[in-house]
Amino acid sequence: MKTAYYKITEEKRQKIEQAAMEEFSCHSFNEASLNNIIKKAGISKGGMFKYIDDKTDIYLHIFEIAMEAFFSNQNKHLDQNETCVVTRAFDMVYKSKDFYLDEPLYFQLMTQGSIDFNSPCYDQLAAMKHDLLADQRNALLDNVNWSEYRVPKDKVLDYINTLFQGINIKLLQLLTGDGHYDLDGYFDELLLLKDIALGGLKGA
């Protein structure tokens, strides 16, 4: 983003970012319309180009906002006094429920970007997400008692990765209105899923 962008009012920035978030969360980079963003934001085309060089500027900007907000919110719910990594991971997601409810576009946007392989920004987004995930993973795995489980560490990690891929897909369906359950109900179901996971990994 150009320097001029950071000199406009917070209200104007929020309108531009909200318009861009709505457009890019529903469309791939190539399908998204900068004209739609300009129209929704209530500014002129000339005005927009005072703030950006091209579409990639605003695209990367809102992804940075969404990713940092998303991971920051999850990480604040990561209890490192808890020695069970499965409980840590489930609780981190469960306690982030309000964020999912309040900011559904953030999660939609991140998911859309992760599958938009034809985007010219795909590699940059992947690198950004990789760094944030690496930090989160380090915190998630710190001070874990691996002896609690009846399977090896690598199998626990494989299980968690597979499980949370499914959870993320389900959350995306619910947030985009394609799911069969209400979001509050699904988060309650996660508590039951956690008990099932712990029973399988730790045994009776």
Short mmCIF file of C-alpha atoms in Angstrom, two decimals:
data_model
loop_
_atom_site.label_atom_id
_atom_site.label_comp_id
_atom_site.label_asym_id
_atom_site.label_seq_id
_atom_site.Cartn_x
_atom_site.Cartn_y
_atom_site.Cartn_z
CA MET A 1 0.00 0.00 0.00
CA LYS A 2 1.19 3.51 -0.77
CA THR A 3 2.09 5.95 1.99
CA ALA A 4 -1.03 8.01 1.24
CA TYR A 5 -3.21 5.11 2.37
CA TYR A 6 -2.00 5.41 5.93
CA LYS A 7 -2.79 9.13 6.02
CA ILE A 8 -6.53 8.75 5.40
CA THR A 9 -9.05 8.42 8.21
CA GLU A 10 -9.55 5.13 10.02
CA GLU A 11 -13.18 5.10 8.89
CA LYS A 12 -12.18 5.37 5.22
CA ARG A 13 -9.56 2.64 5.59
CA GLN A 14 -12.10 0.34 7.21
CA LYS A 15 -14.57 0.88 4.35
CA ILE A 16 -11.91 0.00 1.78
CA GLU A 17 -10.74 -3.04 3.74
CA GLN A 18 -14.28 -4.29 4.37
CA ALA A 19 -15.16 -3.95 0.68
CA ALA A 20 -11.98 -5.80 -0.32
CA MET A 21 -12.59 -8.50 2.29
CA GLU A 22 -16.09 -9.13 0.96
CA GLU A 23 -14.91 -9.30 -2.65
CA PHE A 24 -11.84 -11.51 -2.15
CA SER A 25 -13.54 -13.88 0.30
CA CYS A 26 -16.08 -14.83 -2.38
CA HIS A 27 -13.94 -14.74 -5.52
CA SER A 28 -10.52 -15.86 -6.64
CA PHE A 29 -7.92 -13.17 -7.27
CA ASN A 30 -8.47 -13.25 -11.03
CA GLU A 31 -12.27 -13.21 -10.73
CA ALA A 32 -12.42 -10.47 -8.09
CA SER A 33 -13.28 -7.02 -9.37
CA LEU A 34 -11.37 -3.97 -8.25
CA ASN A 35 -14.28 -1.91 -9.59
CA ASN A 36 -16.63 -3.70 -7.18
CA ILE A 37 -14.32 -2.89 -4.29
CA ILE A 38 -14.14 0.76 -5.34
CA LYS A 39 -17.93 0.96 -5.63
CA LYS A 40 -18.57 -0.72 -2.26
CA ALA A 41 -15.97 1.48 -0.56
CA GLY A 42 -17.61 4.61 -1.96
CA ILE A 43 -14.48 6.10 -3.49
CA SER A 44 -13.42 7.02 -7.02
CA LYS A 45 -11.14 4.89 -9.17
CA GLY A 46 -8.62 7.72 -9.20
CA GLY A 47 -8.85 7.90 -5.44
CA MET A 48 -8.14 4.20 -5.07
CA PHE A 49 -5.01 4.43 -7.19
CA LYS A 50 -3.68 7.08 -4.85
CA TYR A 51 -3.49 4.28 -2.29
CA ILE A 52 -2.48 1.24 -4.36
CA ASP A 53 -0.33 0.40 -7.37
CA ASP A 54 -2.58 -2.48 -8.44
CA LYS A 55 -4.98 -5.14 -7.16
CA THR A 56 -2.21 -7.16 -5.52
CA ASP A 57 -1.55 -4.33 -3.05
CA ILE A 58 -5.00 -4.39 -1.47
CA TYR A 59 -5.18 -8.18 -1.77
CA LEU A 60 -2.00 -8.77 0.22
CA HIS A 61 -2.91 -6.02 2.67
CA ILE A 62 -6.23 -7.54 3.71
CA PHE A 63 -4.76 -11.03 3.88
CA GLU A 64 -2.13 -9.78 6.27
CA ILE A 65 -4.84 -8.19 8.41
CA ALA A 66 -6.96 -11.36 8.41
CA MET A 67 -4.12 -13.78 9.09
CA GLU A 68 -2.56 -11.75 11.88
CA ALA A 69 -5.93 -11.22 13.57
CA PHE A 70 -6.86 -14.89 13.22
CA PHE A 71 -3.63 -16.32 14.61
CA SER A 72 -3.36 -13.66 17.30
CA ASN A 73 -6.83 -14.53 18.55
CA GLN A 74 -6.14 -18.27 18.54
CA ASN A 75 -2.76 -17.92 20.21
CA LYS A 76 -4.13 -15.94 23.12
CA HIS A 77 -6.26 -18.98 23.96
CA LEU A 78 -3.33 -21.39 23.87
CA ASP A 79 -2.80 -22.61 27.43
CA GLN A 80 0.83 -23.68 27.80
CA ASN A 81 0.20 -24.87 31.34
CA GLU A 82 -1.84 -27.67 29.78
CA THR A 83 0.50 -30.58 28.98
CA CYS A 84 -1.89 -32.42 26.61
CA VAL A 85 -1.46 -31.13 23.07
CA VAL A 86 -4.87 -32.45 22.00
CA THR A 87 -6.63 -30.55 24.78
CA ARG A 88 -4.57 -27.46 23.96
CA ALA A 89 -5.54 -27.59 20.30
CA PHE A 90 -9.24 -28.21 20.89
CA ASP A 91 -9.49 -25.53 23.58
CA MET A 92 -7.68 -23.04 21.36
CA VAL A 93 -10.32 -23.47 18.65
CA TYR A 94 -13.27 -23.71 21.03
CA LYS A 95 -12.34 -20.56 22.92
CA SER A 96 -12.00 -18.73 19.58
CA LYS A 97 -15.73 -19.19 18.90
CA ASP A 98 -16.59 -15.52 19.34
CA PHE A 99 -13.95 -14.57 16.78
CA TYR A 100 -15.44 -16.95 14.20
CA LEU A 101 -18.90 -15.54 14.90
CA ASP A 102 -17.82 -11.89 14.87
CA GLU A 103 -15.38 -12.06 11.92
CA PRO A 104 -16.54 -14.84 9.56
CA LEU A 105 -15.02 -13.13 6.52
CA TYR A 106 -11.50 -13.51 7.93
CA PHE A 107 -11.71 -17.29 7.92
CA GLN A 108 -13.47 -17.37 4.53
CA LEU A 109 -10.82 -15.11 3.06
CA MET A 110 -7.93 -17.21 4.36
CA THR A 111 -9.53 -20.39 3.03
CA GLN A 112 -10.21 -18.86 -0.36
CA GLY A 113 -6.60 -17.68 -0.62
CA SER A 114 -5.20 -21.07 0.35
CA ILE A 115 -6.92 -22.79 -2.61
CA ASP A 116 -6.48 -20.02 -5.18
CA PHE A 117 -3.53 -21.66 -6.91
CA ASN A 118 -3.70 -19.36 -9.95
CA SER A 119 -3.34 -16.20 -7.90
CA PRO A 120 -0.12 -14.27 -8.61
CA CYS A 121 0.09 -13.78 -4.83
CA TYR A 122 -0.27 -17.45 -3.91
CA ASP A 123 3.39 -17.97 -2.97
CA GLN A 124 3.47 -14.79 -0.88
CA LEU A 125 0.33 -15.82 1.01
CA ALA A 126 1.69 -19.32 1.56
CA ALA A 127 4.92 -17.91 2.98
CA MET A 128 3.00 -15.54 5.25
CA LYS A 129 0.79 -18.35 6.53
CA HIS A 130 3.77 -20.72 6.92
CA ASP A 131 5.55 -18.26 9.23
CA LEU A 132 2.47 -17.70 11.38
CA LEU A 133 1.73 -21.42 11.55
CA ALA A 134 5.34 -22.19 12.48
CA ASP A 135 5.15 -19.80 15.43
CA GLN A 136 1.84 -21.27 16.53
CA ARG A 137 3.08 -24.85 16.16
CA ASN A 138 6.16 -24.12 18.27
CA ALA A 139 3.97 -22.72 21.03
CA LEU A 140 1.45 -25.57 20.69
CA LEU A 141 4.13 -28.26 21.09
CA ASP A 142 6.15 -26.60 23.86
CA ASN A 143 6.10 -28.45 27.20
CA VAL A 144 3.87 -31.29 25.99
CA ASN A 145 3.91 -34.56 27.92
CA TRP A 146 4.08 -37.11 25.10
CA SER A 147 4.08 -40.04 27.54
CA GLU A 148 0.34 -39.44 28.11
CA TYR A 149 -0.50 -41.11 24.80
CA ARG A 150 -0.52 -44.76 23.86
CA VAL A 151 0.72 -44.00 20.33
CA PRO A 152 4.02 -42.39 19.21
CA LYS A 153 4.39 -38.61 18.98
CA ASP A 154 4.37 -38.57 15.17
CA LYS A 155 1.05 -40.44 15.11
CA VAL A 156 -0.48 -37.96 17.57
CA LEU A 157 0.63 -35.09 15.35
CA ASP A 158 -0.69 -36.80 12.20
CA TYR A 159 -4.03 -37.32 13.92
CA ILE A 160 -4.27 -33.70 15.04
CA ASN A 161 -3.39 -32.41 11.56
CA THR A 162 -6.01 -34.62 9.89
CA LEU A 163 -8.64 -33.84 12.49
CA PHE A 164 -8.25 -30.10 12.27
CA GLN A 165 -8.30 -30.09 8.48
CA GLY A 166 -11.78 -31.59 8.82
CA ILE A 167 -12.78 -29.09 11.51
CA ASN A 168 -11.68 -26.20 9.31
CA ILE A 169 -13.67 -27.51 6.35
CA LYS A 170 -16.78 -27.86 8.50
CA LEU A 171 -16.37 -24.37 9.95
CA LEU A 172 -16.05 -22.95 6.44
CA GLN A 173 -19.29 -24.68 5.40
CA LEU A 174 -21.09 -23.25 8.40
CA LEU A 175 -19.69 -19.75 7.96
CA THR A 176 -20.71 -19.66 4.31
CA GLY A 177 -24.19 -20.98 5.03
CA ASP A 178 -23.63 -24.41 3.48
CA GLY A 179 -23.65 -26.43 6.69
CA HIS A 180 -26.44 -28.43 8.29
CA TYR A 181 -25.78 -27.27 11.86
CA ASP A 182 -25.75 -23.94 13.60
CA LEU A 183 -22.30 -22.64 14.48
CA ASP A 184 -22.97 -22.53 18.22
CA GLY A 185 -24.14 -26.14 18.10
CA TYR A 186 -21.05 -27.23 16.22
CA PHE A 187 -18.72 -25.69 18.78
CA ASP A 188 -20.58 -27.63 21.46
CA GLU A 189 -20.02 -30.78 19.41
CA LEU A 190 -16.30 -30.07 19.45
CA LEU A 191 -16.27 -30.75 23.19
CA LEU A 192 -17.65 -34.23 22.55
CA LEU A 193 -15.16 -34.72 19.71
CA LYS A 194 -12.34 -33.78 22.08
CA ASP A 195 -13.45 -36.45 24.58
CA ILE A 196 -13.57 -39.07 21.80
CA ALA A 197 -10.10 -38.06 20.56
CA LEU A 198 -8.62 -38.21 24.05
CA GLY A 199 -10.23 -41.60 24.68
CA GLY A 200 -8.67 -43.00 21.51
CA LEU A 201 -5.21 -41.54 22.03
CA LYS A 202 -4.92 -42.15 25.76
CA GLY A 203 -7.10 -45.22 26.16
CA ALA A 204 -9.57 -45.97 28.89
#
